[in-house]
PDB file of C-alpha atoms in Angstrom:
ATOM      1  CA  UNK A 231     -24.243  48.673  66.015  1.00 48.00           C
ATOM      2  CA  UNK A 232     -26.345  45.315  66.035  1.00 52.00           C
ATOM      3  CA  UNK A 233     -26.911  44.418  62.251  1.00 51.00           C
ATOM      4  CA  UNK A 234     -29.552  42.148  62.077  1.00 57.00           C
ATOM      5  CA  UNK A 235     -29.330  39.081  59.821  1.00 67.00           C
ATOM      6  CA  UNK A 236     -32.050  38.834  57.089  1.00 76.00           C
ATOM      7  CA  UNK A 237     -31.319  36.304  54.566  1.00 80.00           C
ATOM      8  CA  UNK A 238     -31.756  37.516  51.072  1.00 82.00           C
ATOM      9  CA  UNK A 239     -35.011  35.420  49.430  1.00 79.00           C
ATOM     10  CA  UNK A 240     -34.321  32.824  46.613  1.00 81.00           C
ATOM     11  CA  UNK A 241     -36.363  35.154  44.434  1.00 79.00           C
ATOM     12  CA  UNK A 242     -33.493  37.844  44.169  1.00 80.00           C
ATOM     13  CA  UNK A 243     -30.974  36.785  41.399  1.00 80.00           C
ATOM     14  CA  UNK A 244     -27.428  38.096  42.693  1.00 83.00           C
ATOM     15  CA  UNK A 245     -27.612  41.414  44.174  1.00 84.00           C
ATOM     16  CA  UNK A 246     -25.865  40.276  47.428  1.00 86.00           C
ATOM     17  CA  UNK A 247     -24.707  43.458  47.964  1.00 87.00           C
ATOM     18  CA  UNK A 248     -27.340  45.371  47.319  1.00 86.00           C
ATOM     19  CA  UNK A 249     -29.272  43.043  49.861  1.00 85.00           C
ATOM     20  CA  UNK A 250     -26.765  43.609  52.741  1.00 87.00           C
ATOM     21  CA  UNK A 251     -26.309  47.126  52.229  1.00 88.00           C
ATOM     22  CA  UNK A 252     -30.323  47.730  52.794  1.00 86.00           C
ATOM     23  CA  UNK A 253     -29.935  44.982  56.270  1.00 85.00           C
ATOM     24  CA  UNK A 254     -27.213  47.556  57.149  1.00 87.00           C
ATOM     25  CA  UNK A 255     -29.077  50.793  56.855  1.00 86.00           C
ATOM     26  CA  UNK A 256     -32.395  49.186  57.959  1.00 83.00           C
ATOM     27  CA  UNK A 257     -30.878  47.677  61.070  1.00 84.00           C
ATOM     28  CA  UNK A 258     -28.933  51.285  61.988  1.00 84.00           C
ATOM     29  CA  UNK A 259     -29.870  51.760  65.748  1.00 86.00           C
ATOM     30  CA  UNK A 260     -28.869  55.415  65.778  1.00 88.00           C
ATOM     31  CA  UNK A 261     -31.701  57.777  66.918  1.00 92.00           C
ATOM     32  CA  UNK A 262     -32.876  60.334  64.622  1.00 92.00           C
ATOM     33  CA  UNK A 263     -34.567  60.340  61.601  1.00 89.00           C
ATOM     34  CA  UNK A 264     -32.421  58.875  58.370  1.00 89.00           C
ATOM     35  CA  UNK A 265     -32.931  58.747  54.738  1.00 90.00           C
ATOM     36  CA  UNK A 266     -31.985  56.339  51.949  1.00 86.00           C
ATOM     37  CA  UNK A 267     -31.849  56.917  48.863  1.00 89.00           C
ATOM     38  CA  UNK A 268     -32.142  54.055  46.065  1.00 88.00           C
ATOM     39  CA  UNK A 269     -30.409  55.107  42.545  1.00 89.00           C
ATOM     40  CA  UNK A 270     -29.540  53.625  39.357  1.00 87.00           C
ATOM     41  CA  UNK A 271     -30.423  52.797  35.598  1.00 90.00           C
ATOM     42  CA  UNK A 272     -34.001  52.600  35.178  1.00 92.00           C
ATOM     43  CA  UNK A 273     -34.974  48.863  34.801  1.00 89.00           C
ATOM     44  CA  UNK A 274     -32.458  47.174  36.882  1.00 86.00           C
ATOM     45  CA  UNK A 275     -34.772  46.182  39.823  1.00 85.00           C
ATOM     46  CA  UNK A 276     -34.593  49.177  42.710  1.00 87.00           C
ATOM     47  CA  UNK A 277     -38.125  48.572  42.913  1.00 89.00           C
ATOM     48  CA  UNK A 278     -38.268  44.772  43.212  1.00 86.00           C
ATOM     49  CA  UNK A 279     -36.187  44.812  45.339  1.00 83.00           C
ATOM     50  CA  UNK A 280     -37.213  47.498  47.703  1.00 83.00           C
ATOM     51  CA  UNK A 281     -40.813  45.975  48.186  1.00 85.00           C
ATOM     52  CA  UNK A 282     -38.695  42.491  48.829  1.00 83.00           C
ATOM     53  CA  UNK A 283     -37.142  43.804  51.878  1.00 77.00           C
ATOM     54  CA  UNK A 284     -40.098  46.169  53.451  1.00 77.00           C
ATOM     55  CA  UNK A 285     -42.833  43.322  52.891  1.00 69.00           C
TER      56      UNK A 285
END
């Protein structure tokens, strides 16, 4: 599996593992179609950080 490095932007307080686990599942070089789901307490940044990574 090739993992590609992405550094996380200054922007993103903490979250380092948040960060690395979307690189992971972005960077997965398996074939078929996958599906990620982002959970947790409403107001703790799923969104921000999200649109961070995809734009």
């Amino acid at each position: 599996m090739i993992v590609m490095a992405l550094p996380k932007p200054v922007g993103i307080f903490d979250r380092d593992a948040e960060w690395a686990e979307l690189t992971r599942f972005a960077s997965d070089q398996r074939e078929g179609a996958t599906l990620g789901v982002v959970s947790g307490r409403r107001r703790q940044g799923k969104t921000g950080i999200s649109l961070t990574w995809c734009c």
